[in-house]
PDB file of C-alpha atoms in Angstrom:
ATOM      1  CA  MET V   1      -7.251 -33.655 -20.533  1.00 56.00           C
ATOM      2  CA  THR V   2     -10.180 -33.018 -22.833  1.00 59.00           C
ATOM      3  CA  SER V   3     -12.744 -35.727 -23.358  1.00 57.00           C
ATOM      4  CA  THR V   4     -15.021 -35.864 -26.338  1.00 60.00           C
ATOM      5  CA  ILE V   5     -18.254 -37.752 -26.503  1.00 59.00           C
ATOM      6  CA  GLU V   6     -19.283 -39.064 -29.861  1.00 57.00           C
ATOM      7  CA  LEU V   7     -22.987 -39.007 -30.494  1.00 67.00           C
ATOM      8  CA  THR V   8     -24.206 -41.357 -33.125  1.00 79.00           C
ATOM      9  CA  THR V   9     -27.509 -41.187 -34.845  1.00 85.00           C
ATOM     10  CA  THR V  10     -29.163 -44.360 -36.016  1.00 93.00           C
ATOM     11  CA  TRP V  11     -31.725 -44.071 -38.773  1.00 95.00           C
ATOM     12  CA  ALA V  12     -34.136 -46.927 -39.443  1.00 96.00           C
ATOM     13  CA  ARG V  13     -35.669 -47.283 -42.884  1.00 96.00           C
ATOM     14  CA  ALA V  14     -39.448 -47.455 -42.490  1.00 96.00           C
ATOM     15  CA  CYS V  15     -40.985 -47.486 -45.983  1.00 96.00           C
ATOM     16  CA  ALA V  16     -41.223 -45.640 -49.273  1.00 97.00           C
ATOM     17  CA  VAL V  17     -42.863 -42.243 -48.839  1.00 96.00           C
ATOM     18  CA  SER V  18     -45.103 -43.103 -51.790  1.00 96.00           C
ATOM     19  CA  ASP V  19     -46.508 -46.021 -49.740  1.00 96.00           C
ATOM     20  CA  LEU V  20     -47.995 -43.542 -47.244  1.00 97.00           C
ATOM     21  CA  GLU V  21     -51.377 -41.973 -47.869  1.00 96.00           C
ATOM     22  CA  PRO V  22     -51.524 -38.247 -46.958  1.00 96.00           C
ATOM     23  CA  GLY V  23     -53.604 -37.555 -43.862  1.00 95.00           C
ATOM     24  CA  TRP V  24     -53.530 -41.147 -42.652  1.00 94.00           C
ATOM     25  CA  GLY V  25     -51.339 -42.893 -40.067  1.00 96.00           C
ATOM     26  CA  GLU V  26     -49.480 -46.182 -40.360  1.00 97.00           C
ATOM     27  CA  VAL V  27     -47.510 -48.178 -37.784  1.00 97.00           C
ATOM     28  CA  ALA V  28     -43.915 -49.324 -38.170  1.00 97.00           C
ATOM     29  CA  LEU V  29     -41.936 -51.546 -35.823  1.00 96.00           C
ATOM     30  CA  LEU V  30     -38.538 -49.848 -35.621  1.00 95.00           C
ATOM     31  CA  ASP V  31     -35.821 -51.005 -33.248  1.00 87.00           C
ATOM     32  CA  GLU V  32     -38.485 -52.851 -31.219  1.00 91.00           C
ATOM     33  CA  ARG V  33     -40.624 -49.686 -30.938  1.00 93.00           C
ATOM     34  CA  GLN V  34     -44.068 -49.144 -32.391  1.00 97.00           C
ATOM     35  CA  VAL V  35     -43.917 -45.830 -34.217  1.00 98.00           C
ATOM     36  CA  ALA V  36     -46.905 -44.071 -35.774  1.00 98.00           C
ATOM     37  CA  ILE V  37     -45.978 -42.492 -39.101  1.00 98.00           C
ATOM     38  CA  VAL V  38     -48.100 -39.735 -40.602  1.00 98.00           C
ATOM     39  CA  ARG V  39     -47.614 -38.239 -44.052  1.00 97.00           C
ATOM     40  CA  VAL V  40     -49.146 -34.769 -44.106  1.00 95.00           C
ATOM     41  CA  ALA V  41     -48.366 -33.813 -47.711  1.00 90.00           C
ATOM     42  CA  GLY V  42     -45.611 -34.409 -50.252  1.00 88.00           C
ATOM     43  CA  GLU V  43     -42.523 -35.461 -48.327  1.00 89.00           C
ATOM     44  CA  GLU V  44     -43.707 -33.887 -45.053  1.00 95.00           C
ATOM     45  CA  VAL V  45     -43.787 -36.930 -42.782  1.00 97.00           C
ATOM     46  CA  TYR V  46     -43.907 -37.124 -38.996  1.00 98.00           C
ATOM     47  CA  ALA V  47     -43.183 -39.997 -36.614  1.00 98.00           C
ATOM     48  CA  VAL V  48     -44.527 -40.249 -33.071  1.00 98.00           C
ATOM     49  CA  ASP V  49     -44.899 -42.951 -30.457  1.00 98.00           C
ATOM     50  CA  HIS V  50     -47.799 -45.261 -31.305  1.00 98.00           C
ATOM     51  CA  HIS V  51     -48.868 -45.439 -27.634  1.00 98.00           C
ATOM     52  CA  ASP V  52     -51.429 -42.923 -26.401  1.00 98.00           C
ATOM     53  CA  PRO V  53     -49.777 -40.870 -23.613  1.00 97.00           C
ATOM     54  CA  HIS V  54     -53.037 -40.775 -21.608  1.00 96.00           C
ATOM     55  CA  THR V  55     -53.966 -44.475 -21.666  1.00 96.00           C
ATOM     56  CA  GLY V  56     -50.865 -46.293 -22.934  1.00 97.00           C
ATOM     57  CA  ALA V  57     -52.946 -48.042 -25.604  1.00 98.00           C
ATOM     58  CA  PRO V  58     -51.214 -48.570 -28.994  1.00 98.00           C
ATOM     59  CA  VAL V  59     -53.637 -46.477 -31.082  1.00 98.00           C
ATOM     60  CA  MET V  60     -52.031 -43.223 -32.238  1.00 98.00           C
ATOM     61  CA  ALA V  61     -51.634 -44.296 -35.874  1.00 98.00           C
ATOM     62  CA  ARG V  62     -55.439 -44.447 -35.986  1.00 97.00           C
ATOM     63  CA  GLY V  63     -55.739 -40.912 -34.650  1.00 97.00           C
ATOM     64  CA  ILE V  64     -57.435 -38.015 -36.413  1.00 97.00           C
ATOM     65  CA  VAL V  65     -54.938 -35.992 -38.471  1.00 97.00           C
ATOM     66  CA  GLY V  66     -55.603 -32.272 -38.679  1.00 97.00           C
ATOM     67  CA  SER V  67     -54.051 -28.930 -37.797  1.00 96.00           C
ATOM     68  CA  ARG V  68     -54.105 -26.073 -35.327  1.00 95.00           C
ATOM     69  CA  GLY V  69     -53.253 -22.986 -37.318  1.00 94.00           C
ATOM     70  CA  GLU V  70     -50.122 -23.891 -39.268  1.00 94.00           C
ATOM     71  CA  ARG V  71     -49.216 -26.813 -36.978  1.00 96.00           C
ATOM     72  CA  PRO V  72     -50.043 -30.384 -38.109  1.00 98.00           C
ATOM     73  CA  THR V  73     -51.743 -32.379 -35.366  1.00 98.00           C
ATOM     74  CA  ILE V  74     -53.005 -35.811 -34.433  1.00 98.00           C
ATOM     75  CA  ALA V  75     -55.866 -36.447 -32.013  1.00 98.00           C
ATOM     76  CA  SER V  76     -55.994 -39.619 -29.971  1.00 97.00           C
ATOM     77  CA  PRO V  77     -58.813 -41.849 -31.210  1.00 96.00           C
ATOM     78  CA  LEU V  78     -59.697 -42.677 -27.580  1.00 96.00           C
ATOM     79  CA  HIS V  79     -60.132 -39.410 -25.670  1.00 94.00           C
ATOM     80  CA  LYS V  80     -59.444 -36.923 -28.494  1.00 95.00           C
ATOM     81  CA  GLU V  81     -56.436 -35.201 -26.888  1.00 97.00           C
ATOM     82  CA  VAL V  82     -54.781 -33.181 -29.672  1.00 98.00           C
ATOM     83  CA  TYR V  83     -50.994 -33.322 -30.119  1.00 98.00           C
ATOM     84  CA  ASP V  84     -48.611 -31.283 -32.254  1.00 98.00           C
ATOM     85  CA  LEU V  85     -46.988 -33.793 -34.641  1.00 98.00           C
ATOM     86  CA  GLY V  86     -43.698 -31.872 -34.642  1.00 97.00           C
ATOM     87  CA  THR V  87     -43.208 -31.223 -30.935  1.00 98.00           C
ATOM     88  CA  GLY V  88     -45.482 -33.741 -29.185  1.00 98.00           C
ATOM     89  CA  GLU V  89     -47.088 -30.920 -27.162  1.00 98.00           C
ATOM     90  CA  CYS V  90     -50.679 -31.640 -26.148  1.00 98.00           C
ATOM     91  CA  PHE V  91     -52.966 -28.706 -26.918  1.00 97.00           C
ATOM     92  CA  THR V  92     -55.849 -30.014 -24.802  1.00 94.00           C
ATOM     93  CA  ASP V  93     -53.963 -31.241 -21.709  1.00 96.00           C
ATOM     94  CA  PRO V  94     -50.548 -29.626 -21.044  1.00 95.00           C
ATOM     95  CA  SER V  95     -49.619 -32.439 -18.632  1.00 97.00           C
ATOM     96  CA  LEU V  96     -49.398 -34.895 -21.569  1.00 98.00           C
ATOM     97  CA  THR V  97     -46.631 -35.182 -24.169  1.00 98.00           C
ATOM     98  CA  LEU V  98     -46.413 -37.474 -27.185  1.00 98.00           C
ATOM     99  CA  ARG V  99     -42.884 -38.684 -27.983  1.00 97.00           C
ATOM    100  CA  THR V 100     -41.707 -37.556 -31.417  1.00 98.00           C
ATOM    101  CA  TYR V 101     -38.971 -38.895 -33.691  1.00 97.00           C
ATOM    102  CA  ARG V 102     -37.002 -37.045 -36.348  1.00 97.00           C
ATOM    103  CA  THR V 103     -37.622 -38.150 -39.913  1.00 97.00           C
ATOM    104  CA  ARG V 104     -35.864 -37.713 -43.223  1.00 96.00           C
ATOM    105  CA  VAL V 105     -36.440 -38.816 -46.789  1.00 96.00           C
ATOM    106  CA  VAL V 106     -33.503 -40.364 -48.631  1.00 96.00           C
ATOM    107  CA  GLY V 107     -34.021 -41.490 -52.199  1.00 96.00           C
ATOM    108  CA  GLY V 108     -37.778 -41.606 -51.737  1.00 95.00           C
ATOM    109  CA  MET V 109     -37.485 -43.786 -48.603  1.00 97.00           C
ATOM    110  CA  LEU V 110     -38.619 -42.599 -45.173  1.00 97.00           C
ATOM    111  CA  GLU V 111     -36.092 -42.986 -42.389  1.00 97.00           C
ATOM    112  CA  VAL V 112     -36.806 -42.454 -38.685  1.00 97.00           C
ATOM    113  CA  GLU V 113     -34.203 -41.615 -36.053  1.00 96.00           C
ATOM    114  CA  VAL V 114     -34.275 -44.358 -33.434  1.00 90.00           C
ATOM    115  CA  ASP V 115     -31.195 -43.347 -31.376  1.00 78.00           C
ATOM    116  CA  GLY V 116     -29.373 -40.147 -30.870  1.00 54.00           C
TER     117      GLY V 116
END
């Protein structure tokens, strides 16, 4: 007997992309989670956990947005650890990881994957 597992993806609507200022983070409460949303440019938007992996403080949306080479980054406003916005990898301390969420733009609205 073959069993199949159905995976469902739940997308939560966060805001209009036009409401986000490039290079600046905002916080959204999605499915009871605080998610930091960062618009890099155009419709290139990233979503990561709002809690700093090093301290647990809810501050990542106030982090410093930048880049390492071609990779968009965010630095914690507390201890300045630098994270890749796409992968959550920490460039300055490999023992730390920032949770990331997939995003998509549908009809000008940003949606964030909250389950999957």
